[in-house]
Amino acid sequence: MAKNPIQPGRVLAFFKTKGTSKVQEQLAEYSFLRDFILQAARKSMTALVARSDYDAFGFDLILGLKGSPDLVKIQLKAFNGKAANWDVHKSFVENGGQVVLVHLKEVSGELRPEYRRLNEDKRQAVLTEPPKKKKGKKIHADRCMMKIGDTEVFTDLLLLFPDKGVQRAK
């Protein structure tokens, strides 16, 4: 029995429908973790992962590599092409936290992640950007806004670690 051909854009269209953002965020996180673990394994390193199930600390993950004292705090943002800016905690950015956008792109009927991170040259400028103002809600002084133009595409997820030239998370 022949398979039905996958209609181009069908998978990505699903993730753009109302009510699917939580599933999209989960897919983005699991894709990121899969790629991080595999990239570490390719270099004979054991990836260490701690997840924050409580959303008050500004980060989603703490990553490490076995044998290294360095830990990196990660805030993941799923990105499907709609949003162009995101609110982040100032203290997270000030203390070296890494904001990673996971841009889900569809290639031949499969979703493939493209990773973007805050460009280190833009870190200080981001801290001065006020957060997005939402109708009827107050502006949070403890947050700032990161724009898509403040990010850069990267494929080596191990570049998030300090010994690769990125500021150490405190």
Backbone as numpy.savetxt, mean C-alpha at the origin, in Angstrom:
# Nx Ny Nz CAx CAy CAz Cx Cy Cz
-14.62 -30.10 -22.75 -15.47 -28.93 -22.75 -14.57 -27.69 -22.75
-14.81 -26.77 -23.68 -14.00 -25.55 -23.80 -14.39 -24.55 -22.73
-13.38 -23.82 -22.26 -13.62 -22.77 -21.27 -14.25 -21.56 -21.95
-15.07 -20.85 -21.21 -15.60 -19.59 -21.72 -14.49 -18.56 -21.68
-14.31 -17.81 -22.75 -13.27 -16.78 -22.71 -13.62 -15.69 -21.69
-12.60 -15.19 -21.04 -12.80 -14.13 -20.05 -13.00 -12.81 -20.77
-14.05 -12.13 -20.42 -14.32 -10.84 -21.03 -13.35 -9.81 -20.46
-12.66 -9.07 -21.32 -11.72 -8.07 -20.83 -12.39 -7.06 -19.91
-11.74 -6.76 -18.80 -12.23 -5.76 -17.86 -13.27 -6.25 -16.87
-13.69 -7.49 -16.99 -14.78 -8.00 -16.15 -14.37 -8.08 -14.68
-13.17 -8.59 -14.40 -12.72 -8.74 -13.02 -12.54 -7.37 -12.38
-11.86 -6.48 -13.07 -11.63 -5.14 -12.53 -12.95 -4.39 -12.35
-13.87 -4.58 -13.27 -15.19 -3.92 -13.16 -15.90 -4.37 -11.89
-15.75 -5.64 -11.53 -16.36 -6.14 -10.30 -15.86 -5.36 -9.10
-14.56 -5.12 -9.04 -13.97 -4.44 -7.88 -14.28 -2.94 -7.86
-14.84 -2.43 -8.93 -15.23 -1.01 -8.96 -16.70 -0.83 -8.61
-17.42 -1.93 -8.37 -18.84 -1.80 -8.03 -18.99 -1.50 -6.55
-20.12 -0.88 -6.22 -20.41 -0.50 -4.84 -20.46 -1.74 -3.95
-19.85 -1.60 -2.77 -19.88 -2.67 -1.79 -18.76 -3.68 -1.88
-17.80 -3.46 -2.79 -16.70 -4.43 -2.94 -15.36 -3.90 -2.42
-15.36 -2.72 -1.81 -14.08 -2.12 -1.39 -13.35 -2.96 -0.35
-14.08 -3.58 0.57 -13.43 -4.42 1.59 -12.73 -5.62 0.95
-13.39 -6.25 -0.01 -12.79 -7.39 -0.71 -11.58 -6.93 -1.52
-11.69 -5.75 -2.13 -10.58 -5.19 -2.90 -9.38 -4.93 -1.99
-9.62 -4.39 -0.80 -8.54 -4.15 0.17 -7.89 -5.46 0.61
-8.69 -6.49 0.82 -8.14 -7.79 1.20 -7.28 -8.35 0.08
-7.76 -8.28 -1.15 -6.99 -8.78 -2.28 -5.67 -8.02 -2.42
-5.72 -6.70 -2.23 -4.50 -5.89 -2.31 -3.51 -6.33 -1.23
-3.99 -6.52 0.01 -3.11 -6.93 1.11 -2.51 -8.30 0.86
-3.34 -9.25 0.45 -2.84 -10.61 0.24 -1.88 -10.67 -0.95
-2.13 -9.89 -1.99 -1.21 -9.83 -3.13 0.14 -9.28 -2.68
0.10 -8.21 -1.89 1.33 -7.60 -1.38 2.11 -8.59 -0.52
1.41 -9.25 0.41 2.09 -10.22 1.29 2.68 -11.38 0.49
1.94 -11.88 -0.47 2.45 -12.97 -1.32 3.75 -12.53 -2.00
3.72 -11.37 -2.62 4.91 -10.89 -3.34 6.07 -10.61 -2.39
5.80 -10.06 -1.22 6.86 -9.80 -0.24 7.52 -11.11 0.20
6.70 -12.10 0.55 7.23 -13.38 1.02 8.04 -14.06 -0.09
7.53 -14.05 -1.31 8.25 -14.68 -2.43 9.56 -13.96 -2.75
9.54 -12.62 -2.73 10.77 -11.88 -3.02 11.84 -12.15 -1.96
11.43 -12.23 -0.70 12.38 -12.55 0.37 12.93 -13.97 0.17
12.05 -14.92 -0.13 12.46 -16.31 -0.32 13.46 -16.45 -1.48
13.26 -15.69 -2.55 14.18 -15.73 -3.69 15.59 -15.30 -3.30
15.69 -14.51 -2.21 17.01 -14.06 -1.72 17.40 -14.83 -0.47
16.76 -16.00 -0.27 17.03 -16.88 0.87 16.83 -16.19 2.21
15.84 -15.33 2.29 15.50 -14.65 3.53 14.09 -15.08 3.97
13.90 -15.15 5.28 12.59 -15.48 5.82 11.84 -14.19 6.13
10.69 -14.03 5.51 9.85 -12.84 5.73 9.10 -13.00 7.04
9.03 -11.92 7.80 8.27 -11.88 9.05 7.13 -10.88 8.86
5.92 -11.26 9.26 4.75 -10.41 9.04 3.90 -10.37 10.30
3.56 -9.17 10.73 2.59 -8.97 11.81 1.50 -8.06 11.25
0.26 -8.43 11.50 -0.87 -7.66 10.99 -1.56 -6.93 12.13
-2.03 -5.71 11.84 -2.80 -4.95 12.80 -4.27 -5.07 12.43
-5.02 -5.71 13.29 -6.45 -5.82 13.04 -7.22 -4.65 13.65
-6.49 -3.77 14.33 -7.10 -2.60 14.96 -6.62 -1.39 14.20
-7.52 -0.59 13.68 -7.18 0.49 12.75 -6.98 1.85 13.43
-6.24 1.88 14.53 -6.03 3.17 15.19 -4.57 3.60 15.19
-3.69 2.75 14.73 -2.27 3.05 14.82 -1.69 3.59 13.52
-2.50 3.64 12.45 -2.03 4.20 11.19 -1.32 3.21 10.30
-1.15 1.96 10.74 -0.49 0.99 9.88 -1.30 -0.30 9.83
-1.06 -1.05 8.76 -1.75 -2.32 8.55 -0.84 -3.51 8.84
0.45 -3.33 8.55 1.41 -4.42 8.66 2.72 -3.93 9.28
3.41 -4.84 9.94 4.80 -4.62 10.33 5.57 -5.76 9.68
6.55 -5.39 8.87 7.34 -6.38 8.15 8.76 -6.43 8.69
9.33 -7.60 8.65 10.72 -7.78 9.04 11.33 -8.89 8.22
12.62 -9.05 8.37 13.34 -10.15 7.75 14.11 -10.85 8.86
13.97 -12.16 8.96 14.61 -12.92 10.03 16.11 -12.63 10.05
16.61 -12.32 11.25 18.02 -12.02 11.41 18.36 -10.54 11.31
17.37 -9.72 10.91 17.58 -8.27 10.79 16.82 -7.57 11.92
17.43 -6.56 12.54 16.73 -5.84 13.61 15.69 -4.84 13.08
15.71 -4.59 11.80 14.84 -3.56 11.22 13.42 -4.06 11.00
12.47 -3.24 11.42 11.05 -3.48 11.18 10.50 -2.30 10.40
9.60 -2.56 9.49 9.02 -1.51 8.67 7.51 -1.53 8.85
6.96 -0.36 9.21 5.51 -0.22 9.34 4.95 0.15 7.97
3.90 -0.56 7.58 3.31 -0.38 6.25 1.83 -0.01 6.39
1.43 1.01 5.65 0.00 1.29 5.49 -0.31 1.03 4.02
-1.22 0.09 3.78 -1.60 -0.26 2.42 -2.86 0.50 2.01
-2.88 0.94 0.78 -4.04 1.59 0.21 -4.36 0.89 -1.11
-5.55 0.31 -1.21 -5.97 -0.30 -2.47 -6.34 0.84 -3.42
-5.96 0.69 -4.68 -6.15 1.76 -5.66 -6.64 1.12 -6.95
-7.82 1.55 -7.39 -8.34 0.99 -8.65 -8.47 2.05 -9.74
-7.80 3.17 -9.54 -7.81 4.22 -10.55 -8.77 5.35 -10.29
-9.65 5.21 -9.29 -10.63 6.26 -9.00 -10.00 7.39 -8.19
-9.49 7.07 -7.01 -8.96 8.09 -6.10 -7.62 8.61 -6.61
-7.33 9.86 -6.29 -6.04 10.44 -6.66 -5.30 10.96 -5.44
-5.94 10.85 -4.25 -5.28 11.28 -3.02 -5.85 10.52 -1.84
-5.05 10.45 -0.77 -5.40 9.67 0.41 -4.96 10.40 1.66
-5.77 10.31 2.72 -5.38 10.86 4.02 -4.53 9.84 4.76
-3.45 10.31 5.39 -2.59 9.46 6.20 -2.25 10.19 7.49
-1.96 9.45 8.54 -1.57 10.05 9.81 -0.20 10.73 9.66
-0.10 11.99 10.11 1.17 12.71 10.04 2.27 11.99 10.79
1.96 11.51 12.01 3.00 10.86 12.82 3.53 9.60 12.13
2.67 8.92 11.38 3.10 7.73 10.65 4.15 8.11 9.61
3.89 9.17 8.85 4.81 9.64 7.82 6.07 10.22 8.46
5.92 11.00 9.52 7.07 11.62 10.20 8.04 10.58 10.76
7.50 9.45 11.22 8.33 8.42 11.85 8.78 7.34 10.89
8.75 7.63 9.59 9.32 6.71 8.61 8.40 5.61 8.14
7.12 5.66 8.50 6.19 4.65 8.01 6.09 4.70 6.49
5.85 3.55 5.90 5.79 3.45 4.45 4.34 3.28 3.99
3.87 4.21 3.17 2.55 4.11 2.58 2.73 3.46 1.22
2.04 2.34 1.01 2.15 1.60 -0.25 0.78 1.53 -0.90
0.70 2.03 -2.13 -0.53 1.92 -2.92 -0.43 0.62 -3.71
-1.49 -0.15 -3.69 -1.56 -1.36 -4.49 -2.58 -1.09 -5.59
-2.06 -0.84 -6.78 -2.91 -0.53 -7.94 -3.22 -1.84 -8.65
-4.46 -2.27 -8.58 -4.86 -3.51 -9.23 -5.15 -3.24 -10.69
-4.41 -3.93 -11.55 -4.59 -3.78 -13.00 -4.97 -5.13 -13.59
-5.83 -5.10 -14.58 -6.26 -6.34 -15.22 -5.44 -6.59 -16.48
-4.83 -7.80 -16.53 -4.04 -8.22 -17.69 -4.53 -9.61 -18.09
-5.08 -9.73 -19.28 -5.59 -11.01 -19.79 -6.57 -11.67 -18.83
-7.45 -10.87 -18.24 -8.47 -11.40 -17.35 -8.01 -11.68 -15.94
-6.76 -11.38 -15.62 -6.24 -11.57 -14.27 -5.83 -10.24 -13.68
-6.03 -10.10 -12.37 -5.59 -8.88 -11.70 -4.12 -9.02 -11.33
-3.36 -8.01 -11.66 -1.94 -7.97 -11.33 -1.69 -6.67 -10.56
-1.02 -6.77 -9.42 -0.78 -5.54 -8.65 0.41 -4.76 -9.17
0.27 -3.44 -9.14 1.40 -2.54 -9.37 1.58 -1.81 -8.05
2.79 -1.77 -7.53 3.05 -1.15 -6.24 3.65 0.23 -6.42
3.13 1.15 -5.62 3.63 2.53 -5.60 3.91 2.87 -4.15
4.97 3.62 -3.91 5.29 4.04 -2.55 5.53 5.54 -2.53
5.45 6.10 -1.34 5.71 7.52 -1.16 7.16 7.79 -1.55
7.35 8.71 -2.48 8.69 9.11 -2.90 9.35 9.83 -1.73
10.54 9.39 -1.34 11.23 9.98 -0.18 11.46 11.48 -0.35
11.66 11.94 -1.58 11.87 13.38 -1.83 10.60 14.19 -1.58
9.44 13.54 -1.53 8.17 14.23 -1.33 7.65 14.09 0.10
8.33 13.33 0.95 7.85 13.05 2.31 7.56 14.33 3.09
8.46 15.29 3.09 8.27 16.53 3.85 7.13 17.37 3.28
7.01 17.40 1.95 5.94 18.18 1.31 4.57 17.60 1.65
4.47 16.27 1.72 3.20 15.62 2.06 2.73 16.05 3.45
3.67 16.22 4.36 3.32 16.58 5.74 2.64 17.94 5.84
2.84 18.82 4.86 2.23 20.14 4.89 0.89 20.20 4.16
0.52 19.11 3.47 -0.75 19.07 2.74 -1.90 18.78 3.71
-2.91 19.65 3.77 -4.05 19.35 4.64 -4.82 18.15 4.10
-5.49 17.40 4.99 -6.26 16.23 4.53 -7.46 16.65 3.70
-8.05 15.67 3.02 -9.26 15.93 2.23 -10.37 16.38 3.16
-11.13 17.37 2.73 -12.28 17.81 3.53 -13.52 17.07 3.02
-14.15 16.36 3.95 -15.36 15.63 3.61 -16.55 16.44 4.09
-17.61 16.46 3.29 -18.80 17.24 3.62 -19.31 16.90 5.01
-19.52 17.94 5.80 -20.10 17.77 7.12 -19.16 17.20 8.17
-17.89 17.03 7.84 -16.95 16.47 8.81 -15.81 17.45 9.03
-15.26 17.42 10.23 -14.16 18.33 10.54 -12.85 17.79 9.95
-11.93 18.70 9.71 -10.60 18.33 9.22 -9.77 17.87 10.41
-9.13 16.73 10.27 -8.28 16.20 11.34 -6.88 16.80 11.22
-6.47 17.53 12.23 -5.17 18.19 12.22 -4.02 17.19 12.28
-4.30 15.96 12.72 -3.25 14.95 12.84 -3.04 14.16 11.55
-3.70 14.60 10.47 -3.58 13.90 9.19 -3.07 14.82 8.10
-2.55 14.22 7.06 -2.10 14.97 5.89 -2.56 14.21 4.64
-2.35 14.82 3.47 -2.82 14.21 2.24 -1.65 13.81 1.35
-1.70 12.57 0.87 -0.73 12.07 -0.09 -1.43 11.97 -1.44
-0.79 12.49 -2.48 -1.36 12.46 -3.82 -0.64 11.41 -4.67
-1.29 10.96 -5.72 -0.69 9.97 -6.60 0.65 10.48 -7.15
0.76 11.78 -7.37 2.02 12.36 -7.85 3.14 12.35 -6.83
2.82 12.05 -5.57 3.83 11.95 -4.52 4.43 10.55 -4.44
3.97 9.67 -5.33 4.40 8.27 -5.26 5.24 7.89 -6.47
5.90 6.74 -6.33 6.69 6.19 -7.44 6.43 4.69 -7.50
6.46 4.16 -8.71 6.29 2.73 -8.91 7.56 2.03 -8.47
7.40 0.89 -7.79 8.57 0.06 -7.44 8.17 -1.40 -7.49
9.10 -2.26 -7.82 8.81 -3.69 -7.93 9.53 -4.50 -6.86
10.67 -4.03 -6.37 11.42 -4.76 -5.35 10.91 -4.33 -3.98
10.05 -5.14 -3.37 9.44 -4.79 -2.09 10.46 -4.75 -0.96
11.60 -5.35 -1.15 12.65 -5.31 -0.12 13.29 -3.93 -0.03
13.02 -3.07 -1.01 13.51 -1.69 -0.94 12.84 -0.89 0.16
11.80 -1.44 0.76 11.13 -0.78 1.89 11.99 -0.82 3.15
13.04 -1.62 3.15 13.87 -1.79 4.34 15.01 -0.79 4.40
15.37 -0.34 5.62 16.39 0.69 5.81 17.74 0.38 5.19
18.18 -0.88 5.21 19.49 -1.18 4.66 19.50 -1.08 3.14
18.32 -0.82 2.57 18.22 -0.59 1.11 18.08 0.90 0.82
18.27 1.77 1.83 18.27 3.21 1.61 17.00 3.93 1.99
16.06 3.26 2.64 14.81 3.89 3.07 14.90 4.22 4.55
14.33 5.34 4.94 14.38 5.78 6.33 13.82 4.71 7.26
14.46 4.53 8.40 14.05 3.51 9.37 12.76 3.92 10.09
11.83 2.99 10.21 10.60 3.21 10.98 10.95 3.20 12.46
10.36 4.11 13.21 10.67 4.20 14.65 9.60 3.56 15.46
